[in-house]
PDB file of N, CA and C in Angstrom:
ATOM      1  N   MET A   1       0.842  -1.179   0.000  1.00 71.00           N
ATOM      2  CA  MET A   1       0.000   0.000   0.000  1.00 71.00           C
ATOM      3  C   MET A   1       0.887   1.243   0.000  1.00 71.00           C
ATOM      4  N   LYS A   2       0.576   2.185  -0.864  1.00 84.00           N
ATOM      5  CA  LYS A   2       1.341   3.420  -0.942  1.00 84.00           C
ATOM      6  C   LYS A   2       0.816   4.436   0.066  1.00 84.00           C
ATOM      7  N   VAL A   3       1.743   5.180   0.653  1.00 89.00           N
ATOM      8  CA  VAL A   3       1.380   6.185   1.641  1.00 89.00           C
ATOM      9  C   VAL A   3       2.084   7.499   1.317  1.00 89.00           C
ATOM     10  N   SER A   4       1.582   8.570   1.875  1.00 90.00           N
ATOM     11  CA  SER A   4       2.195   9.883   1.695  1.00 90.00           C
ATOM     12  C   SER A   4       3.456   9.990   2.548  1.00 90.00           C
ATOM     13  N   LEU A   5       4.248  11.014   2.272  1.00 92.00           N
ATOM     14  CA  LEU A   5       5.439  11.253   3.091  1.00 92.00           C
ATOM     15  C   LEU A   5       5.066  11.415   4.559  1.00 92.00           C
ATOM     16  N   LYS A   6       4.002  12.159   4.811  1.00 93.00           N
ATOM     17  CA  LYS A   6       3.574  12.388   6.194  1.00 93.00           C
ATOM     18  C   LYS A   6       3.162  11.071   6.851  1.00 93.00           C
ATOM     19  N   SER A   7       2.384  10.266   6.154  1.00 93.00           N
ATOM     20  CA  SER A   7       1.951   8.985   6.714  1.00 93.00           C
ATOM     21  C   SER A   7       3.132   8.072   6.986  1.00 93.00           C
ATOM     22  N   ALA A   8       4.098   8.053   6.086  1.00 94.00           N
ATOM     23  CA  ALA A   8       5.290   7.224   6.287  1.00 94.00           C
ATOM     24  C   ALA A   8       6.042   7.682   7.535  1.00 94.00           C
ATOM     25  N   ARG A   9       6.128   9.006   7.725  1.00 95.00           N
ATOM     26  CA  ARG A   9       6.804   9.546   8.908  1.00 95.00           C
ATOM     27  C   ARG A   9       6.064   9.159  10.181  1.00 95.00           C
ATOM     28  N   VAL A  10       4.748   9.338  10.168  1.00 96.00           N
ATOM     29  CA  VAL A  10       3.933   9.004  11.342  1.00 96.00           C
ATOM     30  C   VAL A  10       4.021   7.507  11.639  1.00 96.00           C
ATOM     31  N   ASN A  11       3.967   6.675  10.588  1.00 95.00           N
ATOM     32  CA  ASN A  11       4.072   5.226  10.771  1.00 95.00           C
ATOM     33  C   ASN A  11       5.415   4.818  11.381  1.00 95.00           C
ATOM     34  N   ALA A  12       6.437   5.626  11.126  1.00 96.00           N
ATOM     35  CA  ALA A  12       7.763   5.363  11.692  1.00 96.00           C
ATOM     36  C   ALA A  12       7.910   5.962  13.092  1.00 96.00           C
ATOM     37  N   ASN A  13       6.824   6.523  13.625  1.00 97.00           N
ATOM     38  CA  ASN A  13       6.825   7.151  14.957  1.00 97.00           C
ATOM     39  C   ASN A  13       7.839   8.282  15.085  1.00 97.00           C
ATOM     40  N   LEU A  14       7.904   9.104  14.039  1.00 97.00           N
ATOM     41  CA  LEU A  14       8.821  10.233  14.031  1.00 97.00           C
ATOM     42  C   LEU A  14       8.050  11.538  13.928  1.00 97.00           C
ATOM     43  N   THR A  15       8.587  12.567  14.537  1.00 97.00           N
ATOM     44  CA  THR A  15       8.004  13.897  14.409  1.00 97.00           C
ATOM     45  C   THR A  15       8.698  14.629  13.270  1.00 97.00           C
ATOM     46  N   GLN A  16       8.114  15.734  12.851  1.00 97.00           N
ATOM     47  CA  GLN A  16       8.772  16.552  11.836  1.00 97.00           C
ATOM     48  C   GLN A  16      10.114  17.050  12.356  1.00 97.00           C
ATOM     49  N   ARG A  17      10.190  17.338  13.639  1.00 97.00           N
ATOM     50  CA  ARG A  17      11.450  17.772  14.251  1.00 97.00           C
ATOM     51  C   ARG A  17      12.510  16.661  14.159  1.00 97.00           C
ATOM     52  N   ASP A  18      12.119  15.410  14.435  1.00 97.00           N
ATOM     53  CA  ASP A  18      13.050  14.279  14.330  1.00 97.00           C
ATOM     54  C   ASP A  18      13.637  14.185  12.921  1.00 97.00           C
ATOM     55  N   VAL A  19      12.765  14.282  11.928  1.00 96.00           N
ATOM     56  CA  VAL A  19      13.199  14.168  10.532  1.00 96.00           C
ATOM     57  C   VAL A  19      14.077  15.353  10.150  1.00 96.00           C
ATOM     58  N   ALA A  20      13.671  16.542  10.569  1.00 95.00           N
ATOM     59  CA  ALA A  20      14.458  17.740  10.275  1.00 95.00           C
ATOM     60  C   ALA A  20      15.865  17.620  10.859  1.00 95.00           C
ATOM     61  N   ASN A  21      15.962  17.150  12.081  1.00 95.00           N
ATOM     62  CA  ASN A  21      17.271  16.967  12.712  1.00 95.00           C
ATOM     63  C   ASN A  21      18.108  15.943  11.958  1.00 95.00           C
ATOM     64  N   HIS A  22      17.475  14.867  11.523  1.00 92.00           N
ATOM     65  CA  HIS A  22      18.189  13.813  10.797  1.00 92.00           C
ATOM     66  C   HIS A  22      18.729  14.320   9.452  1.00 92.00           C
ATOM     67  N   LEU A  23      17.924  15.139   8.762  1.00 91.00           N
ATOM     68  CA  LEU A  23      18.340  15.661   7.459  1.00 91.00           C
ATOM     69  C   LEU A  23      19.170  16.932   7.562  1.00 91.00           C
ATOM     70  N   GLY A  24      19.185  17.546   8.745  1.00 92.00           N
ATOM     71  CA  GLY A  24      19.928  18.794   8.916  1.00 92.00           C
ATOM     72  C   GLY A  24      19.233  19.979   8.274  1.00 92.00           C
ATOM     73  N   VAL A  25      17.896  19.969   8.317  1.00 93.00           N
ATOM     74  CA  VAL A  25      17.105  21.066   7.762  1.00 93.00           C
ATOM     75  C   VAL A  25      16.123  21.557   8.826  1.00 93.00           C
ATOM     76  N   SER A  26      15.369  22.584   8.486  1.00 95.00           N
ATOM     77  CA  SER A  26      14.380  23.105   9.435  1.00 95.00           C
ATOM     78  C   SER A  26      13.078  22.308   9.355  1.00 95.00           C
ATOM     79  N   VAL A  27      12.261  22.438  10.368  1.00 97.00           N
ATOM     80  CA  VAL A  27      10.938  21.810  10.376  1.00 97.00           C
ATOM     81  C   VAL A  27      10.104  22.359   9.223  1.00 97.00           C
ATOM     82  N   ASP A  28      10.278  23.632   8.910  1.00 96.00           N
ATOM     83  CA  ASP A  28       9.549  24.242   7.805  1.00 96.00           C
ATOM     84  C   ASP A  28       9.845  23.533   6.483  1.00 96.00           C
ATOM     85  N   VAL A  29      11.084  23.121   6.284  1.00 94.00           N
ATOM     86  CA  VAL A  29      11.453  22.392   5.063  1.00 94.00           C
ATOM     87  C   VAL A  29      10.707  21.062   5.006  1.00 94.00           C
ATOM     88  N   ILE A  30      10.621  20.361   6.128  1.00 95.00           N
ATOM     89  CA  ILE A  30       9.903  19.086   6.174  1.00 95.00           C
ATOM     90  C   ILE A  30       8.423  19.307   5.868  1.00 95.00           C
ATOM     91  N   LYS A  31       7.840  20.346   6.432  1.00 95.00           N
ATOM     92  CA  LYS A  31       6.434  20.670   6.149  1.00 95.00           C
ATOM     93  C   LYS A  31       6.226  20.912   4.664  1.00 95.00           C
ATOM     94  N   LYS A  32       7.138  21.645   4.046  1.00 93.00           N
ATOM     95  CA  LYS A  32       7.027  21.937   2.616  1.00 93.00           C
ATOM     96  C   LYS A  32       7.199  20.673   1.777  1.00 93.00           C
ATOM     97  N   MET A  33       8.103  19.797   2.178  1.00 92.00           N
ATOM     98  CA  MET A  33       8.277  18.523   1.464  1.00 92.00           C
ATOM     99  C   MET A  33       6.989  17.705   1.514  1.00 92.00           C
ATOM    100  N   GLU A  34       6.416  17.609   2.696  1.00 91.00           N
ATOM    101  CA  GLU A  34       5.210  16.803   2.888  1.00 91.00           C
ATOM    102  C   GLU A  34       4.001  17.368   2.154  1.00 91.00           C
ATOM    103  N   SER A  35       3.976  18.674   1.968  1.00 89.00           N
ATOM    104  CA  SER A  35       2.839  19.305   1.295  1.00 89.00           C
ATOM    105  C   SER A  35       3.059  19.479  -0.203  1.00 89.00           C
ATOM    106  N   GLY A  36       4.259  19.153  -0.685  1.00 86.00           N
ATOM    107  CA  GLY A  36       4.551  19.297  -2.104  1.00 86.00           C
ATOM    108  C   GLY A  36       4.986  20.680  -2.515  1.00 86.00           C
ATOM    109  N   LYS A  37       5.245  21.550  -1.538  1.00 88.00           N
ATOM    110  CA  LYS A  37       5.676  22.910  -1.841  1.00 88.00           C
ATOM    111  C   LYS A  37       7.183  22.997  -2.065  1.00 88.00           C
ATOM    112  N   ARG A  38       7.882  21.908  -1.772  1.00 89.00           N
ATOM    113  CA  ARG A  38       9.326  21.834  -2.012  1.00 89.00           C
ATOM    114  C   ARG A  38       9.645  20.461  -2.571  1.00 89.00           C
ATOM    115  N   GLU A  39      10.376  20.448  -3.683  1.00 85.00           N
ATOM    116  CA  GLU A  39      10.767  19.181  -4.287  1.00 85.00           C
ATOM    117  C   GLU A  39      11.884  18.545  -3.464  1.00 85.00           C
ATOM    118  N   LEU A  40      11.907  17.228  -3.480  1.00 85.00           N
ATOM    119  CA  LEU A  40      12.962  16.483  -2.795  1.00 85.00           C
ATOM    120  C   LEU A  40      14.077  16.167  -3.776  1.00 85.00           C
ATOM    121  N   THR A  41      15.297  16.131  -3.283  1.00 85.00           N
ATOM    122  CA  THR A  41      16.385  15.626  -4.099  1.00 85.00           C
ATOM    123  C   THR A  41      16.347  14.103  -4.009  1.00 85.00           C
ATOM    124  N   VAL A  42      17.030  13.448  -4.909  1.00 84.00           N
ATOM    125  CA  VAL A  42      17.093  11.987  -4.880  1.00 84.00           C
ATOM    126  C   VAL A  42      17.709  11.520  -3.570  1.00 84.00           C
ATOM    127  N   SER A  43      18.772  12.185  -3.140  1.00 86.00           N
ATOM    128  CA  SER A  43      19.432  11.761  -1.897  1.00 86.00           C
ATOM    129  C   SER A  43      18.523  11.967  -0.687  1.00 86.00           C
ATOM    130  N   GLU A  44      17.746  13.059  -0.659  1.00 89.00           N
ATOM    131  CA  GLU A  44      16.795  13.260   0.433  1.00 89.00           C
ATOM    132  C   GLU A  44      15.740  12.154   0.438  1.00 89.00           C
ATOM    133  N   PHE A  45      15.272  11.799  -0.752  1.00 88.00           N
ATOM    134  CA  PHE A  45      14.253  10.761  -0.856  1.00 88.00           C
ATOM    135  C   PHE A  45      14.792   9.427  -0.347  1.00 88.00           C
ATOM    136  N   TYR A  46      16.017   9.082  -0.723  1.00 88.00           N
ATOM    137  CA  TYR A  46      16.638   7.843  -0.237  1.00 88.00           C
ATOM    138  C   TYR A  46      16.795   7.867   1.280  1.00 88.00           C
ATOM    139  N   LEU A  47      17.226   9.006   1.813  1.00 91.00           N
ATOM    140  CA  LEU A  47      17.387   9.129   3.272  1.00 91.00           C
ATOM    141  C   LEU A  47      16.047   8.956   3.988  1.00 91.00           C
ATOM    142  N   LEU A  48      15.002   9.557   3.440  1.00 93.00           N
ATOM    143  CA  LEU A  48      13.684   9.423   4.061  1.00 93.00           C
ATOM    144  C   LEU A  48      13.190   7.980   4.008  1.00 93.00           C
ATOM    145  N   CYS A  49      13.384   7.326   2.881  1.00 92.00           N
ATOM    146  CA  CYS A  49      12.969   5.917   2.778  1.00 92.00           C
ATOM    147  C   CYS A  49      13.704   5.075   3.815  1.00 92.00           C
ATOM    148  N   ASP A  50      14.981   5.318   3.972  1.00 93.00           N
ATOM    149  CA  ASP A  50      15.762   4.576   4.964  1.00 93.00           C
ATOM    150  C   ASP A  50      15.278   4.896   6.375  1.00 93.00           C
ATOM    151  N   LEU A  51      15.074   6.162   6.649  1.00 95.00           N
ATOM    152  CA  LEU A  51      14.618   6.596   7.967  1.00 95.00           C
ATOM    153  C   LEU A  51      13.231   6.045   8.298  1.00 95.00           C
ATOM    154  N   TYR A  52      12.361   5.969   7.293  1.00 95.00           N
ATOM    155  CA  TYR A  52      10.994   5.498   7.488  1.00 95.00           C
ATOM    156  C   TYR A  52      10.869   3.979   7.343  1.00 95.00           C
ATOM    157  N   HIS A  53      11.973   3.316   7.052  1.00 94.00           N
ATOM    158  CA  HIS A  53      11.992   1.851   6.892  1.00 94.00           C
ATOM    159  C   HIS A  53      11.016   1.384   5.819  1.00 94.00           C
ATOM    160  N   CYS A  54      11.105   2.025   4.650  1.00 92.00           N
ATOM    161  CA  CYS A  54      10.254   1.645   3.532  1.00 92.00           C
ATOM    162  C   CYS A  54      11.035   1.796   2.233  1.00 92.00           C
ATOM    163  N   THR A  55      10.440   1.367   1.135  1.00 88.00           N
ATOM    164  CA  THR A  55      11.077   1.509  -0.165  1.00 88.00           C
ATOM    165  C   THR A  55      10.478   2.704  -0.891  1.00 88.00           C
ATOM    166  N   TYR A  56      11.129   3.098  -1.964  1.00 82.00           N
ATOM    167  CA  TYR A  56      10.603   4.229  -2.728  1.00 82.00           C
ATOM    168  C   TYR A  56       9.244   3.900  -3.333  1.00 82.00           C
ATOM    169  N   ASP A  57       8.969   2.630  -3.561  1.00 84.00           N
ATOM    170  CA  ASP A  57       7.667   2.218  -4.091  1.00 84.00           C
ATOM    171  C   ASP A  57       6.536   2.403  -3.084  1.00 84.00           C
ATOM    172  N   ASP A  58       6.876   2.486  -1.806  1.00 87.00           N
ATOM    173  CA  ASP A  58       5.865   2.601  -0.756  1.00 87.00           C
ATOM    174  C   ASP A  58       5.318   4.013  -0.595  1.00 87.00           C
ATOM    175  N   ILE A  59       6.025   4.991  -1.137  1.00 86.00           N
ATOM    176  CA  ILE A  59       5.673   6.395  -0.878  1.00 86.00           C
ATOM    177  C   ILE A  59       5.117   7.066  -2.122  1.00 86.00           C
ATOM    178  N   ILE A  60       4.040   7.782  -1.931  1.00 82.00           N
ATOM    179  CA  ILE A  60       3.462   8.617  -2.991  1.00 82.00           C
ATOM    180  C   ILE A  60       4.012  10.028  -2.777  1.00 82.00           C
ATOM    181  N   LEU A  61       4.747  10.522  -3.759  1.00 77.00           N
ATOM    182  CA  LEU A  61       5.267  11.881  -3.653  1.00 77.00           C
ATOM    183  C   LEU A  61       4.216  12.880  -4.124  1.00 77.00           C
ATOM    184  N   PRO A  62       4.079  13.985  -3.418  1.00 71.00           N
ATOM    185  CA  PRO A  62       3.129  15.005  -3.867  1.00 71.00           C
ATOM    186  C   PRO A  62       3.627  15.644  -5.151  1.00 71.00           C
ATOM    187  N   ILE A  63       2.727  15.887  -6.073  1.00 61.00           N
ATOM    188  CA  ILE A  63       3.084  16.567  -7.319  1.00 61.00           C
ATOM    189  C   ILE A  63       2.467  17.945  -7.267  1.00 61.00           C
ATOM    190  N   ASN A  64       3.306  18.923  -7.375  1.00 49.00           N
ATOM    191  CA  ASN A  64       2.847  20.304  -7.319  1.00 49.00           C
ATOM    192  C   ASN A  64       2.646  20.793  -8.746  1.00 49.00           C
ATOM    193  N   ILE A  65       1.396  20.937  -9.176  1.00 39.00           N
ATOM    194  CA  ILE A  65       1.144  21.294 -10.565  1.00 39.00           C
ATOM    195  C   ILE A  65       1.627  22.703 -10.900  1.00 39.00           C
ATOM    196  N   THR A  66       1.901  23.527  -9.915  1.00 39.00           N
ATOM    197  CA  THR A  66       2.430  24.853 -10.202  1.00 39.00           C
ATOM    198  C   THR A  66       3.883  24.760 -10.655  1.00 39.00           C
ATOM    199  N   LYS A  67       4.508  23.613 -10.489  1.00 42.00           N
ATOM    200  CA  LYS A  67       5.890  23.430 -10.911  1.00 42.00           C
ATOM    201  C   LYS A  67       5.974  23.001 -12.378  1.00 42.00           C
ATOM    202  N   ARG A  68       4.857  22.877 -13.050  1.00 40.00           N
ATOM    203  CA  ARG A  68       4.855  22.467 -14.453  1.00 40.00           C
ATOM    204  C   ARG A  68       5.043  23.695 -15.340  1.00 40.00           C
ATOM    205  N   ASP A  69       5.661  23.451 -16.497  1.00 40.00           N
ATOM    206  CA  ASP A  69       5.843  24.582 -17.395  1.00 40.00           C
ATOM    207  C   ASP A  69       4.568  24.837 -18.191  1.00 40.00           C
ATOM    208  N   THR A  70       4.590  25.811 -19.060  1.00 37.00           N
ATOM    209  CA  THR A  70       3.379  26.216 -19.767  1.00 37.00           C
ATOM    210  C   THR A  70       2.867  25.147 -20.724  1.00 37.00           C
ATOM    211  N   GLU A  71       3.703  24.193 -21.112  1.00 44.00           N
ATOM    212  CA  GLU A  71       3.265  23.120 -22.000  1.00 44.00           C
ATOM    213  C   GLU A  71       2.712  21.929 -21.212  1.00 44.00           C
ATOM    214  N   GLY A  72       2.668  22.034 -19.888  1.00 48.00           N
ATOM    215  CA  GLY A  72       2.138  20.957 -19.070  1.00 48.00           C
ATOM    216  C   GLY A  72       3.150  19.882 -18.738  1.00 48.00           C
ATOM    217  N   ASN A  73       4.410  20.131 -19.014  1.00 52.00           N
ATOM    218  CA  ASN A  73       5.453  19.154 -18.709  1.00 52.00           C
ATOM    219  C   ASN A  73       5.961  19.340 -17.293  1.00 52.00           C
ATOM    220  N   MET A  74       6.524  18.276 -16.739  1.00 51.00           N
ATOM    221  CA  MET A  74       7.099  18.366 -15.400  1.00 51.00           C
ATOM    222  C   MET A  74       8.311  19.280 -15.412  1.00 51.00           C
ATOM    223  N   SER A  75       8.603  19.855 -14.261  1.00 55.00           N
ATOM    224  CA  SER A  75       9.792  20.682 -14.153  1.00 55.00           C
ATOM    225  C   SER A  75      11.022  19.821 -14.372  1.00 55.00           C
ATOM    226  N   LYS A  76      12.109  20.436 -14.740  1.00 60.00           N
ATOM    227  CA  LYS A  76      13.366  19.719 -14.995  1.00 60.00           C
ATOM    228  C   LYS A  76      13.808  18.950 -13.753  1.00 60.00           C
ATOM    229  N   ALA A  77      13.650  19.545 -12.569  1.00 58.00           N
ATOM    230  CA  ALA A  77      14.058  18.873 -11.324  1.00 58.00           C
ATOM    231  C   ALA A  77      13.231  17.615 -11.089  1.00 58.00           C
ATOM    232  N   ASN A  78      11.913  17.682 -11.326  1.00 58.00           N
ATOM    233  CA  ASN A  78      11.058  16.509 -11.167  1.00 58.00           C
ATOM    234  C   ASN A  78      11.451  15.415 -12.153  1.00 58.00           C
ATOM    235  N   LYS A  79      11.699  15.788 -13.412  1.00 62.00           N
ATOM    236  CA  LYS A  79      12.098  14.813 -14.420  1.00 62.00           C
ATOM    237  C   LYS A  79      13.399  14.133 -14.022  1.00 62.00           C
ATOM    238  N   GLU A  80      14.367  14.940 -13.575  1.00 65.00           N
ATOM    239  CA  GLU A  80      15.666  14.380 -13.196  1.00 65.00           C
ATOM    240  C   GLU A  80      15.537  13.441 -12.000  1.00 65.00           C
ATOM    241  N   THR A  81      14.711  13.791 -11.040  1.00 64.00           N
ATOM    242  CA  THR A  81      14.501  12.934  -9.875  1.00 64.00           C
ATOM    243  C   THR A  81      13.886  11.610 -10.291  1.00 64.00           C
ATOM    244  N   ILE A  82      12.858  11.661 -11.105  1.00 62.00           N
ATOM    245  CA  ILE A  82      12.189  10.439 -11.549  1.00 62.00           C
ATOM    246  C   ILE A  82      13.130   9.589 -12.392  1.00 62.00           C
ATOM    247  N   MET A  83      13.884  10.205 -13.292  1.00 66.00           N
ATOM    248  CA  MET A  83      14.812   9.455 -14.132  1.00 66.00           C
ATOM    249  C   MET A  83      15.900   8.789 -13.296  1.00 66.00           C
ATOM    250  N   ALA A  84      16.402   9.500 -12.299  1.00 66.00           N
ATOM    251  CA  ALA A  84      17.450   8.938 -11.449  1.00 66.00           C
ATOM    252  C   ALA A  84      16.926   7.764 -10.640  1.00 66.00           C
ATOM    253  N   LEU A  85      15.695   7.884 -10.125  1.00 63.00           N
ATOM    254  CA  LEU A  85      15.093   6.780  -9.361  1.00 63.00           C
ATOM    255  C   LEU A  85      14.857   5.566 -10.257  1.00 63.00           C
ATOM    256  N   GLU A  86      14.350   5.811 -11.453  1.00 63.00           N
ATOM    257  CA  GLU A  86      14.102   4.691 -12.368  1.00 63.00           C
ATOM    258  C   GLU A  86      15.398   4.001 -12.752  1.00 63.00           C
ATOM    259  N   LYS A  87      16.441   4.777 -13.009  1.00 67.00           N
ATOM    260  CA  LYS A  87      17.740   4.214 -13.377  1.00 67.00           C
ATOM    261  C   LYS A  87      18.333   3.409 -12.231  1.00 67.00           C
ATOM    262  N   GLU A  88      18.207   3.933 -11.024  1.00 62.00           N
ATOM    263  CA  GLU A  88      18.759   3.276  -9.831  1.00 62.00           C
ATOM    264  C   GLU A  88      18.109   1.924  -9.573  1.00 62.00           C
ATOM    265  N   PHE A  89      16.821   1.812  -9.864  1.00 57.00           N
ATOM    266  CA  PHE A  89      16.087   0.610  -9.503  1.00 57.00           C
ATOM    267  C   PHE A  89      15.703  -0.258 -10.704  1.00 57.00           C
ATOM    268  N   GLU A  90      16.427  -0.094 -11.824  1.00 56.00           N
ATOM    269  CA  GLU A  90      16.165  -0.945 -13.001  1.00 56.00           C
ATOM    270  C   GLU A  90      16.628  -2.357 -12.745  1.00 56.00           C
TER     271      GLU A  90
END
């Protein structure tokens, strides 16, 4: 079953503060990641999966449609993240 970033964190019995401390970022950054207002890097995503004891397949990442260009394509950062994940797990 796929879960959101927030659900994965809660299931791991972690607070936003715990995750922020682990990643070396602010709680605000974690809130933005969970709400889709900030894109994750591939390394952040791997760290979160490890911290939450799940695989990348278990998590549904929020897609922020405001990050799409005028032609409806994903942002370059989103494309690169998805391509890197697909390449890593081929």
